[in-house]
CSV table of C-alpha atoms in Angstrom, one decimal:
chain,number,residue,atom,x,y,z
U,260,MET,CA,36.9,-67.4,43.3
U,261,GLU,CA,35.3,-64.6,45.4
U,262,GLU,CA,38.6,-62.8,45.6
U,263,ASP,CA,38.9,-62.9,41.8
U,264,GLN,CA,35.5,-61.5,41.6
U,265,VAL,CA,36.4,-58.6,43.9
U,266,VAL,CA,39.6,-57.9,41.8
U,267,ALA,CA,37.5,-58.0,38.6
U,268,ASP,CA,35.0,-55.6,40.1
U,269,ASN,CA,37.7,-53.2,41.2
U,270,ALA,CA,39.3,-53.3,37.7
U,271,TYR,CA,35.9,-52.6,36.2
U,272,ASP,CA,35.5,-49.6,38.5
U,273,ASN,CA,38.9,-48.3,37.5
U,274,ASP,CA,37.9,-48.8,33.9
U,275,ILE,CA,34.8,-46.7,34.4
U,276,ASP,CA,36.9,-43.9,36.0
U,277,ASN,CA,39.4,-43.9,33.1
U,278,GLU,CA,36.7,-44.4,30.5
U,279,SER,CA,34.8,-41.4,31.8
U,280,PHE,CA,37.8,-39.3,31.0
U,281,PHE,CA,38.5,-40.4,27.4
U,282,GLN,CA,37.1,-42.9,25.0
U,283,ASP,CA,39.5,-45.1,23.1
U,284,ILE,CA,39.5,-44.9,19.4
U,285,ASP,CA,39.1,-48.7,19.2
U,286,LEU,CA,35.4,-48.1,20.0
U,287,LEU,CA,35.0,-47.0,16.4
U,288,GLN,CA,35.2,-50.7,15.4
U,289,ASN,CA,31.6,-51.1,16.7
U,290,HIS,CA,30.5,-48.4,14.3
U,291,GLY,CA,31.8,-50.0,11.1
U,292,ILE,CA,35.3,-48.5,10.9
U,293,ASN,CA,37.9,-51.2,10.1
U,294,VAL,CA,41.0,-51.9,12.2
U,295,ALA,CA,43.5,-50.9,9.5
U,296,ASP,CA,42.0,-47.4,9.3
U,297,ILE,CA,42.1,-47.1,13.1
U,298,LYS,CA,45.8,-48.2,13.1
U,299,LYS,CA,46.5,-45.4,10.6
U,300,LEU,CA,44.8,-42.8,12.8
U,301,LYS,CA,46.8,-44.1,15.8
U,302,ALA,CA,50.1,-43.8,13.8
U,303,ALA,CA,49.1,-40.1,13.2
U,304,GLY,CA,48.8,-39.5,16.9
U,305,ILE,CA,45.0,-39.7,17.1
U,306,CYS,CA,44.2,-42.2,19.8
U,307,THR,CA,40.9,-41.1,21.3
U,308,VAL,CA,37.4,-40.4,20.0
U,309,LYS,CA,37.7,-36.8,21.2
U,310,GLY,CA,41.0,-36.6,19.2
U,311,ILE,CA,39.0,-37.1,16.0
U,312,GLN,CA,36.7,-34.2,17.0
U,313,MET,CA,39.8,-32.1,17.6
U,314,THR,CA,41.3,-32.8,14.1
U,315,THR,CA,40.1,-31.0,11.0
U,316,ARG,CA,38.9,-33.0,7.9
U,317,LYS,CA,41.8,-31.5,6.0
U,318,ARG,CA,44.3,-33.0,8.4
U,319,LEU,CA,42.5,-36.4,8.4
U,320,CYS,CA,42.5,-36.5,4.6
U,321,SER,CA,46.3,-35.9,4.6
U,322,ILE,CA,46.8,-39.2,6.5
U,323,LYS,CA,48.1,-41.8,4.0
U,324,GLY,CA,45.3,-44.2,3.1
U,325,ILE,CA,42.4,-42.2,4.5
U,326,THR,CA,40.1,-41.0,1.7
U,327,GLU,CA,37.4,-38.3,2.0
U,328,ALA,CA,34.6,-40.9,2.1
U,329,LYS,CA,36.4,-42.6,5.0
U,330,VAL,CA,36.8,-39.2,6.8
U,331,ASP,CA,33.1,-38.6,6.6
U,332,LYS,CA,32.4,-42.1,7.9
U,333,ILE,CA,34.9,-41.7,10.8
U,334,LYS,CA,33.5,-38.2,11.7
U,335,GLU,CA,30.0,-39.6,11.7
U,336,ALA,CA,30.9,-42.6,13.9
U,337,SER,CA,32.8,-40.3,16.4
U,338,GLY,CA,29.7,-38.0,16.4
U,339,LYS,CA,27.6,-40.9,17.6
U,340,LEU,CA,30.0,-41.7,20.4
U,341,LEU,CA,30.3,-38.2,21.7
U,342,ALA,CA,27.4,-36.3,23.3
U,343,ALA,CA,26.1,-33.0,21.8
U,344,GLY,CA,28.4,-30.0,22.0
U,345,PHE,CA,26.6,-28.0,24.8
U,346,LEU,CA,26.7,-28.4,28.6
U,347,THR,CA,25.2,-26.3,31.3
U,348,ALA,CA,27.7,-24.3,33.3
U,349,LEU,CA,26.7,-26.5,36.3
U,350,ASP,CA,27.6,-29.7,34.4
U,351,TYR,CA,30.9,-28.1,33.3
U,352,SER,CA,31.7,-27.1,36.8
U,353,PHE,CA,31.5,-30.8,37.8
U,354,LYS,CA,33.8,-31.6,34.9
U,355,ARG,CA,36.3,-29.0,36.1
U,356,LYS,CA,36.5,-30.9,39.4
U,357,GLN,CA,38.9,-33.3,37.6
U,358,VAL,CA,41.4,-30.5,37.2
U,359,PHE,CA,44.3,-30.9,39.6
U,360,ARG,CA,47.2,-28.5,40.6
U,361,ILE,CA,50.9,-29.3,40.9
U,362,SER,CA,52.9,-27.5,43.6
U,363,THR,CA,55.9,-25.4,42.4
U,364,GLY,CA,57.9,-26.0,45.5
U,365,SER,CA,57.2,-22.5,46.8
U,366,SER,CA,54.0,-21.8,48.8
U,367,GLU,CA,54.1,-18.1,47.8
U,368,LEU,CA,54.3,-19.0,44.1
U,369,ASP,CA,51.5,-21.6,44.6
U,370,LYS,CA,49.3,-19.0,46.1
U,371,LEU,CA,50.0,-16.6,43.2
U,372,VAL,CA,48.8,-19.2,40.6
U,373,GLY,CA,45.8,-20.4,42.7
U,374,GLY,CA,47.3,-23.5,44.2
U,375,GLY,CA,49.8,-24.7,41.7
U,376,ILE,CA,50.3,-25.4,37.9
U,377,GLU,CA,46.8,-26.2,36.6
U,378,SER,CA,46.0,-29.3,34.5
U,379,MET,CA,44.0,-29.0,31.2
U,380,ALA,CA,45.8,-25.7,30.6
U,381,ILE,CA,49.0,-24.2,29.3
U,382,THR,CA,51.0,-22.3,31.8
U,383,GLU,CA,53.8,-20.1,30.3
U,384,VAL,CA,56.6,-18.5,32.3
U,385,PHE,CA,58.9,-16.0,30.6
U,386,GLY,CA,61.8,-13.9,31.7
U,387,GLU,CA,65.4,-13.0,30.8
U,388,PHE,CA,68.2,-15.5,31.3
U,389,ARG,CA,68.9,-16.5,34.9
U,390,THR,CA,65.4,-15.5,36.2
U,391,GLY,CA,64.7,-19.2,37.2
U,392,LYS,CA,62.7,-20.6,34.3
U,393,THR,CA,64.7,-23.8,33.9
U,394,GLN,CA,65.1,-24.1,37.7
U,395,LEU,CA,61.3,-24.0,38.0
U,396,SER,CA,61.0,-26.7,35.3
U,397,HIS,CA,63.5,-28.9,37.2
U,398,THR,CA,61.7,-28.4,40.5
U,399,LEU,CA,58.3,-29.3,38.9
U,400,CYS,CA,59.9,-32.6,37.6
U,401,VAL,CA,60.2,-33.6,41.3
U,402,THR,CA,57.1,-32.0,42.9
U,403,THR,CA,54.8,-33.6,40.3
U,404,GLN,CA,55.8,-37.0,41.7
U,405,LEU,CA,54.7,-36.0,45.3
U,406,PRO,CA,51.1,-36.5,46.5
U,407,GLY,CA,49.5,-33.0,46.9
U,408,ALA,CA,46.4,-31.2,48.0
U,409,ASN,CA,42.8,-32.2,47.1
U,410,GLY,CA,43.6,-35.9,46.6
U,411,TYR,CA,46.3,-35.3,43.9
U,412,SER,CA,48.2,-38.6,43.8
U,413,GLY,CA,51.4,-37.7,42.0
U,414,GLY,CA,52.5,-38.9,38.6
U,415,LYS,CA,55.2,-39.0,35.9
U,416,VAL,CA,56.6,-36.1,33.9
U,417,VAL,CA,57.6,-35.7,30.2
U,418,PHE,CA,60.4,-33.1,29.6
U,419,VAL,CA,60.9,-31.8,26.0
U,420,ASP,CA,64.2,-30.0,26.0
U,421,THR,CA,65.1,-27.6,23.1
U,422,GLU,CA,68.0,-25.7,24.7
U,423,ASN,CA,70.0,-28.6,26.1
U,424,THR,CA,69.6,-27.4,29.7
U,425,PHE,CA,68.2,-30.5,31.3
U,426,ARG,CA,70.4,-31.9,34.1
U,427,PRO,CA,69.5,-35.1,35.9
U,428,ASP,CA,72.1,-34.3,38.6
U,429,ARG,CA,70.1,-31.1,39.4
U,430,LEU,CA,67.0,-33.3,39.9
U,431,LYS,CA,68.9,-35.4,42.4
U,432,GLU,CA,69.7,-32.3,44.5
U,433,ILE,CA,66.0,-31.3,44.5
U,434,ALA,CA,65.0,-34.9,45.3
U,435,ASP,CA,67.2,-34.8,48.4
U,436,ARG,CA,65.1,-31.9,49.7
U,437,PHE,CA,62.0,-34.0,49.5
U,438,ASN,CA,63.7,-37.3,50.7
U,439,LEU,CA,63.0,-39.1,47.5
U,440,ASP,CA,65.0,-42.1,46.1
U,441,HIS,CA,67.2,-40.9,43.2
U,442,SER,CA,66.7,-43.7,40.7
U,443,ALA,CA,63.0,-44.1,41.4
U,444,MET,CA,62.5,-40.3,40.9
U,445,LEU,CA,64.6,-40.2,37.7
U,446,ASP,CA,62.8,-43.2,36.4
U,447,ASN,CA,59.5,-41.2,36.4
U,448,VAL,CA,60.8,-38.5,34.2
U,449,LEU,CA,60.7,-39.1,30.4
U,450,TYR,CA,63.2,-36.9,28.5
U,451,ALA,CA,63.4,-36.0,24.9
U,452,ARG,CA,65.8,-33.5,23.2
U,453,ALA,CA,64.3,-31.6,20.2
U,454,TYR,CA,66.6,-30.4,17.5
U,455,THR,CA,64.3,-28.6,15.0
U,456,SER,CA,60.8,-27.1,15.3
U,457,GLU,CA,59.4,-30.0,13.1
U,458,HIS,CA,61.1,-32.5,15.4
U,459,GLN,CA,59.5,-30.7,18.4
U,460,MET,CA,56.1,-31.1,16.8
U,461,GLU,CA,56.7,-34.8,16.1
U,462,LEU,CA,57.7,-35.3,19.7
U,463,ILE,CA,54.5,-33.8,20.9
U,464,ASP,CA,52.6,-36.2,18.7
U,465,ALA,CA,54.7,-39.1,20.2
U,466,VAL,CA,53.9,-37.8,23.7
U,467,ALA,CA,50.1,-37.9,23.0
U,468,ALA,CA,50.5,-41.6,22.0
U,469,LYS,CA,52.5,-42.2,25.2
U,470,PHE,CA,49.8,-40.6,27.4
U,471,HIS,CA,47.2,-42.8,25.7
U,472,GLU,CA,49.3,-46.0,26.2
U,473,GLU,CA,49.8,-45.3,30.0
U,474,SER,CA,46.5,-43.5,30.7
U,475,GLY,CA,46.3,-41.5,34.0
U,476,VAL,CA,50.0,-42.1,34.8
U,477,PHE,CA,51.5,-38.9,33.3
U,478,LYS,CA,50.6,-35.6,35.0
U,479,LEU,CA,52.9,-32.9,33.5
U,480,LEU,CA,54.4,-32.0,30.1
U,481,ILE,CA,57.3,-29.5,30.2
U,482,VAL,CA,58.6,-27.8,27.1
U,483,ASP,CA,61.8,-25.8,27.8
U,484,SER,CA,61.7,-23.6,25.8
U,485,ILE,CA,58.8,-23.4,23.4
U,486,MET,CA,60.2,-20.7,21.0
U,487,ALA,CA,64.0,-21.4,20.9
U,488,LEU,CA,63.9,-23.6,17.8
U,489,PHE,CA,61.3,-21.4,16.0
U,490,ARG,CA,63.7,-18.5,16.5
U,491,VAL,CA,66.4,-20.5,14.7
U,492,ASP,CA,64.4,-22.2,11.9
U,493,PHE,CA,62.6,-19.1,10.7
U,494,SER,CA,64.5,-15.9,10.2
U,495,GLY,CA,63.5,-12.4,9.2
U,496,ARG,CA,60.1,-11.0,8.4
U,497,GLY,CA,59.7,-12.9,5.2
U,498,GLU,CA,59.3,-16.2,7.2
U,499,LEU,CA,57.3,-14.6,10.0
U,500,ALA,CA,53.8,-15.6,8.8
U,501,ASP,CA,54.9,-19.2,8.2
U,502,ARG,CA,56.6,-19.4,11.7
U,503,GLN,CA,53.5,-18.0,13.5
U,504,GLN,CA,51.3,-20.5,11.7
U,505,LYS,CA,53.5,-23.5,12.6
U,506,LEU,CA,53.7,-22.1,16.2
U,507,ALA,CA,49.9,-21.8,16.3
U,508,GLN,CA,49.5,-25.4,15.2
U,509,MET,CA,51.9,-26.6,17.9
U,510,LEU,CA,50.2,-24.7,20.7
U,511,SER,CA,46.8,-25.9,19.5
U,512,ARG,CA,48.2,-29.5,19.7
U,513,LEU,CA,49.5,-28.8,23.2
U,514,GLN,CA,46.2,-27.4,24.4
U,515,LYS,CA,44.3,-30.4,22.9
U,516,VAL,CA,46.7,-32.9,24.5
U,517,SER,CA,46.3,-31.3,27.9
U,518,GLU,CA,42.5,-31.4,27.6
U,519,GLU,CA,42.3,-34.9,26.0
U,520,TYR,CA,44.4,-36.6,28.7
U,521,ASN,CA,44.0,-34.2,31.7
U,522,VAL,CA,47.7,-33.2,32.0
U,523,ALA,CA,49.3,-29.9,32.9
U,524,VAL,CA,51.4,-28.3,30.3
U,525,PHE,CA,54.2,-26.0,31.4
U,526,VAL,CA,56.2,-24.0,28.8
U,527,THR,CA,59.1,-21.5,29.2
U,528,ASN,CA,59.6,-18.6,26.9
U,529,GLN,CA,62.4,-16.2,26.0
U,530,MET,CA,62.4,-12.4,25.9
U,531,THR,CA,63.3,-9.9,23.2
U,532,ALA,CA,64.3,-6.2,23.5
U,533,ASP,CA,61.8,-4.0,21.7
U,534,PRO,CA,63.8,-1.3,19.9
U,535,GLY,CA,60.6,0.8,19.3
U,536,ALA,CA,59.7,0.9,23.0
U,537,THR,CA,62.1,3.8,23.9
U,538,MET,CA,60.1,6.0,21.5
U,539,SER,CA,56.8,5.3,23.3
U,540,PHE,CA,58.2,5.6,26.9
U,541,GLN,CA,57.2,2.1,28.0
U,542,ALA,CA,58.4,1.2,31.5
U,543,ASP,CA,59.9,-2.1,30.3
U,544,PRO,CA,61.3,-2.3,26.8
U,545,LYS,CA,61.6,-6.1,26.9
U,546,LYS,CA,58.7,-8.4,26.0
U,547,PRO,CA,58.1,-12.1,25.5
U,548,ILE,CA,58.6,-13.5,22.0
U,549,GLY,CA,56.0,-15.4,20.0
U,550,GLY,CA,53.7,-12.5,19.5
U,551,HIS,CA,49.9,-12.6,19.9
U,552,ILE,CA,49.7,-16.2,18.8
U,553,LEU,CA,51.5,-17.4,21.9
U,554,ALA,CA,49.9,-14.8,24.1
U,555,HIS,CA,46.4,-16.0,23.3
U,556,ALA,CA,47.3,-19.7,23.4
U,557,SER,CA,48.7,-19.7,26.9
U,558,THR,CA,46.0,-20.0,29.6
U,559,THR,CA,48.1,-18.4,32.3
U,560,ARG,CA,51.2,-16.3,31.7
U,561,ILE,CA,53.7,-15.5,34.4
U,562,SER,CA,56.6,-13.1,34.1
U,563,LEU,CA,59.8,-13.6,36.1
U,564,ARG,CA,62.4,-11.0,37.0
U,565,LYS,CA,65.5,-11.0,39.1
U,566,GLY,CA,65.4,-9.7,42.7
U,567,ARG,CA,68.3,-9.3,45.1
U,568,GLY,CA,70.7,-12.3,45.3
U,569,GLU,CA,68.9,-15.6,44.9
U,570,VAL,CA,65.4,-14.0,45.1
U,571,ARG,CA,63.2,-13.9,42.0
U,572,ILE,CA,59.9,-12.1,41.5
U,573,ALA,CA,57.0,-13.7,39.7
U,574,LYS,CA,54.0,-11.7,38.4
U,575,ILE,CA,50.7,-12.8,36.9
U,576,TYR,CA,50.8,-11.3,33.4
U,577,ASP,CA,47.6,-12.8,32.1
U,578,SER,CA,45.1,-15.3,33.5
U,579,PRO,CA,41.4,-16.1,33.1
U,580,ASP,CA,40.8,-16.4,36.8
U,581,MET,CA,43.7,-15.0,38.8
U,582,PRO,CA,44.1,-11.3,39.8
U,583,GLU,CA,47.3,-9.6,38.7
U,584,SER,CA,49.7,-9.7,41.7
U,585,GLU,CA,53.3,-10.6,42.5
U,586,ALA,CA,55.1,-13.2,44.6
U,587,THR,CA,58.7,-13.7,45.6
U,588,PHE,CA,60.5,-17.0,45.6
U,589,ALA,CA,64.1,-18.1,46.0
U,590,ILE,CA,66.3,-20.5,44.0
U,591,THR,CA,68.1,-22.8,46.4
U,592,ALA,CA,70.1,-26.0,46.2
U,593,GLY,CA,66.8,-27.9,46.6
U,594,GLY,CA,65.2,-26.0,43.7
U,595,VAL,CA,62.5,-23.4,43.9
U,596,SER,CA,61.4,-22.6,47.5
U,597,ASP,CA,60.1,-19.6,49.6
U,598,ALA,CA,62.3,-16.6,49.9
U,599,LYS,CA,63.6,-16.1,53.5
U,600,GLU,CA,62.6,-12.7,54.7
């Protein structure tokens, strides 16, 4: 009996830990919202109380069976469950202690990005073809599963592939470097292939539901690459405004998912040649696609370029807390690692 009590207490402690991170949408039942409406919200990918705060009234009204009167009631109920909007910087610094960092496989690259790929943020890498974007994504699939610095326990990965470049065999080679069991490692990576930009958005909604279902298990969401399908689905200047708006909605969703469930989001991006750059004597006529929308949405941007042989050079392009500097890494049989001098 005493053992049962201890187990129950431990379970309760764990509940408190998870609870402190996000509040389940089912709590709205205590505030007069009926179960059918909560089910409709869950079907639309809104699974937490914070998720309601992150969704506009307009979007809530567009959910089938949710009227304006219900939206007001839901918003009011979620307002009661969530504390007021302002925190002191001190309180926020305690909250930031929940942020973890995932190693990239190269200690030089980790140093460049302040210890690894940060959770609750979008990290974007861009570069031309064969600069190591997909190799970095594959390496992260494995390193995320390893326990790391500052009590990071390791976790599962979701990989959304838009370019058909995901290769499980490549993951096995990287797993050999870290002495991991192949099938156990592959079992921890959830893979989805997106075919259109709309499908990509639906998958991100499905991912949010998965994160909610298995809370605290998933640590990383990779989208390789974020812009490929938008490039195909929208063509010419006539559709540019529409494309950028859809892109903004998707990036906003990614940012919210990362904050809502404390996961790291890692996206890769392509480059374009800028024909006007030769007129203005820019050093590098190539630039990442996605325009200002993508530039502002990414928390940290890293540019990759090719060095000699297997060496690649990463440079911080934009970051809220890292200085602009460079690091070299190598692409080896075991994924991304330090370049040999």
